[in-house]
XYZ file of C-alpha atoms in Angstrom:
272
model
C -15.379 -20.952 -2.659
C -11.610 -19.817 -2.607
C -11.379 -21.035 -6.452
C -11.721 -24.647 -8.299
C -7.836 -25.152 -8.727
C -5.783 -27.104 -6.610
C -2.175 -25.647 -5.848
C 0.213 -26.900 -3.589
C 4.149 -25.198 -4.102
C 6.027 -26.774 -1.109
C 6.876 -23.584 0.239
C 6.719 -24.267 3.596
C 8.350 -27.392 3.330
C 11.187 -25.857 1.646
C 11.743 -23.352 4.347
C 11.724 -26.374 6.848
C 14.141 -28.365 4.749
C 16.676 -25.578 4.555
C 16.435 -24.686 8.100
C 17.478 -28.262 8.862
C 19.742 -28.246 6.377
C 21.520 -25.233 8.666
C 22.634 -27.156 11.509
C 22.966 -30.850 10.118
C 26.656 -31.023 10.116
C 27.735 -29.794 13.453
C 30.479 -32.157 15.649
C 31.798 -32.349 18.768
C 35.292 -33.828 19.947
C 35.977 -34.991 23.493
C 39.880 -34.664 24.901
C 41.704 -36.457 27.777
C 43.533 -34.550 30.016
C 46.449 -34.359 28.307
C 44.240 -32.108 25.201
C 44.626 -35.300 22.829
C 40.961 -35.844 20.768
C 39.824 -39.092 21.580
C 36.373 -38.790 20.285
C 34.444 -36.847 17.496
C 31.102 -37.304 16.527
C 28.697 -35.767 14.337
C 25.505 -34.145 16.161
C 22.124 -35.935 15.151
C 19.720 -33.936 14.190
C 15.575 -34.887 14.166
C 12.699 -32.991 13.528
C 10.211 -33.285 16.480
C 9.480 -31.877 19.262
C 11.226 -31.459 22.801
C 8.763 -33.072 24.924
C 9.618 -36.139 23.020
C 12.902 -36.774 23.642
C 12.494 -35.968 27.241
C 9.820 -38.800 27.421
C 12.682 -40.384 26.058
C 14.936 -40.031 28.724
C 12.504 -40.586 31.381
C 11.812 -43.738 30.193
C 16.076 -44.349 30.301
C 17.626 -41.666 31.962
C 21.178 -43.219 32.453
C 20.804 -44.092 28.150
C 22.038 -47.462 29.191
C 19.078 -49.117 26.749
C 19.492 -50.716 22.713
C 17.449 -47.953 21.708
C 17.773 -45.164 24.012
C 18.226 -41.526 22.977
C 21.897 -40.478 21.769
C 23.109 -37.296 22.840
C 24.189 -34.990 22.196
C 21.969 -33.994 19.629
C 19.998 -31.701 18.105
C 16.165 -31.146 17.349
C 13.800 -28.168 15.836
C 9.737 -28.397 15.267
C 7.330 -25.647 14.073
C 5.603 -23.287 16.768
C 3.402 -20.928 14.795
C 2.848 -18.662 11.975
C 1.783 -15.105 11.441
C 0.930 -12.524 8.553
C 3.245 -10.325 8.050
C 1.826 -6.619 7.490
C 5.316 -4.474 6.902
C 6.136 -6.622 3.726
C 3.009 -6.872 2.095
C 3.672 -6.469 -1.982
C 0.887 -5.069 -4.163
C -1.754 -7.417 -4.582
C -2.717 -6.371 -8.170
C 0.887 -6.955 -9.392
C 1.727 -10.082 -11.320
C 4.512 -12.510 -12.199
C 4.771 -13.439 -15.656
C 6.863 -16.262 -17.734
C 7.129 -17.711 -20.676
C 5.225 -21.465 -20.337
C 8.675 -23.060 -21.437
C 11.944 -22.980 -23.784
C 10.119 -24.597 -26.219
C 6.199 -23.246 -26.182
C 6.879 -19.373 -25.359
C 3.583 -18.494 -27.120
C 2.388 -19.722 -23.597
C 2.708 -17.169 -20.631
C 2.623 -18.200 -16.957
C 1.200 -15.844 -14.729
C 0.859 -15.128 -10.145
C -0.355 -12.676 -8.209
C 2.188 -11.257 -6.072
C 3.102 -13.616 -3.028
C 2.097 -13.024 0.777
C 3.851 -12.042 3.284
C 4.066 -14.559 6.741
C 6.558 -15.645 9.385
C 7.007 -19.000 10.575
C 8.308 -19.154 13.885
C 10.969 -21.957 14.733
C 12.865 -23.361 17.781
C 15.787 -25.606 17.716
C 16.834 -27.283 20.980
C 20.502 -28.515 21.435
C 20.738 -31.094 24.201
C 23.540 -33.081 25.977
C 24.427 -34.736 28.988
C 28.025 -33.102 29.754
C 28.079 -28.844 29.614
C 31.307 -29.021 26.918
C 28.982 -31.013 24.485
C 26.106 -28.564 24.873
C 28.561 -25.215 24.492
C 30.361 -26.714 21.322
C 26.886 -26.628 19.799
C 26.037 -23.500 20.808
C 29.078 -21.472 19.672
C 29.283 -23.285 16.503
C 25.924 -21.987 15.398
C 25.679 -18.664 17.098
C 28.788 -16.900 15.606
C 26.403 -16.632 12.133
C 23.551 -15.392 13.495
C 23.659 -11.318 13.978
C 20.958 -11.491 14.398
C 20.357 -13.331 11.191
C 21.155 -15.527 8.556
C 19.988 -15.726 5.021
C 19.252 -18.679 2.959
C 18.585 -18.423 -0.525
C 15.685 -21.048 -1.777
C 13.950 -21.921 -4.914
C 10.527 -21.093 -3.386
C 8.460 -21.101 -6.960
C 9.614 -23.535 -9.159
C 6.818 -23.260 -11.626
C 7.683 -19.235 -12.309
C 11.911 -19.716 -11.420
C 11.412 -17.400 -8.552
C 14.874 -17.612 -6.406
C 14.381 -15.845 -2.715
C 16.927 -14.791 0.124
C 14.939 -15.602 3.102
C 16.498 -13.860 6.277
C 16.397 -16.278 9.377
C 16.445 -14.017 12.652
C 17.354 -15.272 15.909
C 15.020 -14.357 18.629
C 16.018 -15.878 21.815
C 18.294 -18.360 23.559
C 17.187 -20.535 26.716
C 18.924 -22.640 29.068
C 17.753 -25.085 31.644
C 19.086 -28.176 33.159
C 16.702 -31.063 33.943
C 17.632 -33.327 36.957
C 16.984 -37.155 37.977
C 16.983 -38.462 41.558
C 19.317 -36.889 43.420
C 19.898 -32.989 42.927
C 23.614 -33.167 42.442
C 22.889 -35.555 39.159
C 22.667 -33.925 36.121
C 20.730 -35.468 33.979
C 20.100 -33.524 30.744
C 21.361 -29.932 29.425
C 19.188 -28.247 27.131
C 19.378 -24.975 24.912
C 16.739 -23.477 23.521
C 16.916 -21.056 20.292
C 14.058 -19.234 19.184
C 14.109 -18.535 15.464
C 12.029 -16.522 13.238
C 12.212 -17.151 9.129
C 10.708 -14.682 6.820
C 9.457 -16.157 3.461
C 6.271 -15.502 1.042
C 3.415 -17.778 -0.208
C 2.667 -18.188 -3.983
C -0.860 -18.291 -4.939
C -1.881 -20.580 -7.833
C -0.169 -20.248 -11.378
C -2.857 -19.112 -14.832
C -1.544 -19.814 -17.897
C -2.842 -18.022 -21.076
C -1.893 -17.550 -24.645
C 0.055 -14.734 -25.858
C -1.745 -11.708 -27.352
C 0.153 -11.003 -30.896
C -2.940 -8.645 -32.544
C -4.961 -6.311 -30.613
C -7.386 -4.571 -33.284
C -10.633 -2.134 -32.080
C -13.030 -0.757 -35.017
C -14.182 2.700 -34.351
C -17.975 3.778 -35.454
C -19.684 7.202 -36.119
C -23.080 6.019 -34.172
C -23.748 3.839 -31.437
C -24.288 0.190 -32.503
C -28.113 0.281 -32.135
C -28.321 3.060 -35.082
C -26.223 0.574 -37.764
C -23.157 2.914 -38.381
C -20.467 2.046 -40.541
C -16.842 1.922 -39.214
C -14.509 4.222 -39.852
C -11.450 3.269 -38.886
C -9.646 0.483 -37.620
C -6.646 0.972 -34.729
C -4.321 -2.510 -35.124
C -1.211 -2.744 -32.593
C 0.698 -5.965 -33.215
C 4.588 -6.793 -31.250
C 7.661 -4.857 -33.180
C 9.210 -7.265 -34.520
C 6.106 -9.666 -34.914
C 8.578 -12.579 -34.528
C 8.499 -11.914 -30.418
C 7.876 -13.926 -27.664
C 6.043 -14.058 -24.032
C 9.780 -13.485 -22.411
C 11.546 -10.905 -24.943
C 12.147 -7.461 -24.847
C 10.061 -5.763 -27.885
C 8.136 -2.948 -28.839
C 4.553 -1.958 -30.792
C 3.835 -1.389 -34.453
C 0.904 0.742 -34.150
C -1.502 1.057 -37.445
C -4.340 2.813 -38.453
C -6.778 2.109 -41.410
C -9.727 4.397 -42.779
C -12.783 2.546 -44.110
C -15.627 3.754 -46.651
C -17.056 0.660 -47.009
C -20.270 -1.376 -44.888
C -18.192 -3.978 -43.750
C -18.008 -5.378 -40.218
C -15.531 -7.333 -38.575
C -16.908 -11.000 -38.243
C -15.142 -12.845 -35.491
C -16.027 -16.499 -35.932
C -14.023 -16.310 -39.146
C -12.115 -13.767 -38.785
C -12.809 -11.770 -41.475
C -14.518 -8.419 -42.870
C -17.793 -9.464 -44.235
C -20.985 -7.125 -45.657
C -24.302 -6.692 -42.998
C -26.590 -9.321 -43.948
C -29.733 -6.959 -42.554
């Protein structure tokens, strides 16, 4: 019902992939008393959902396990999305491109994008408090309240986007095991919201190079002959879907019975 073409531009993907892409290379180092580093390591980072990785530690809270959970690390997942009203563009608007380099009497053109805002939290979490505040203030010094990232969000039109990332909120909570005085986990929540567009699906057509209209004394059901022809054609004629150009605009004046045939193109006598 929505229309016969199947579309699918990655948007949202994108968005999630350079979100990640935000917080992937964050470390912490670990000091004796005597302020010597005796231990960096890089923060993992995992798409997925909180409840997950506390299942995790649940199942091996003291992370003594093969497999168990590393942490400190780091973890984001999708909570919802909603329309955006005060960015709506004008729907009637268009895109338009030239098909390629190399065929530019083919134009590409979209509808102007829509407006949403996907909603995103990232939880850093860590068994010792140092761990957990390295994280924090190495992300949150960049975020006032946002951040932008610039994306490629339509690669079939070349469309380039800043998309602003806005922090929301930040939550804290400790999660204990046995006895109250052992800490088992520390976690930090930050609540994230990204503003970006969706692209509708691309139409390509062929360039227009001639637009002629023949003008009549009479209405068509009264056989009138034409009496003048109105031809607008791309100044100079030699220009393409993506350059800057003007119109030649040219009029003829006809005395003859001729109509314009358009299966061949030509001005051919009435046959009635």
């Amino acid at each position: 019902m929505l229309g016969n073409r199947q579309f699918y531009h990655e948007t949202v993907r994108n968005i999630i992939i350079g979100f990640g892409t935000l917080f992937n290379d964050i470390h912490v180092v670990r000091k004796n008393n005597s302020g010597v580093i005796t231990q960096t390591m890089k923060v993992p980072l995992a798409y997925g959902p909180k409840q997950k990785w506390l299942a995790r530690l649940d199942q091996d809270a003291d992370l003594q396990s093969k497999v168990a959970i590393t942490l400190p690390r780091l973890g984001f997942e999708i909570k919802d999305m909603t329309y955006d009203p005060a960015r709506k563009l004008n729907r009637v608007q268009k895109f338009k491109k030239a098909k390629s380099a190399s065929n530019t009497n083919q134009l590409d053109t979209q509808y102007m994008p829509v407006p949403y805002n996907l909603n995103v939290e990232l939880f850093a979490m860590a068994k010792q408090s140092d761990d957990a505040l390295q994280i924090i203030e190495q992300i949150l010094p960049y975020f006032q309240p946002d951040y932008t990232l610039t994306i490629k969000d339509m690669d079939d039109m070349d469309i380039a986007r800043d998309i602003p990332i806005v922090l929301n909120s930040i939550n804290y909570e400790d999660n204990y095991k046995g006895d109250f005085a052992e800490r088992r986990s520390i976690i930090y929540t930050l609540a994230f919201t990204t503003k970006f567009y969706l692209y509708g699906p691309v139409t390509s057509s062929k360039v227009i190079k001639t637009v002629q209209v023949d003008q009549y004394t009479d209405m068509a059901d009264q056989s009138p002959k034409r009496e003048q022809r109105y031809t607008v054609t791309p100044k100079p004629t030699t220009a393409d879907a993506d350059d800057d150009f003007g119109f030649n605009e040219t009029v003829s004046f006809y005395q003859d019975a001729k109509n314009y045939d358009e299966e061949s193109g030509e001005d051919k006598l009435n046959q009635d």
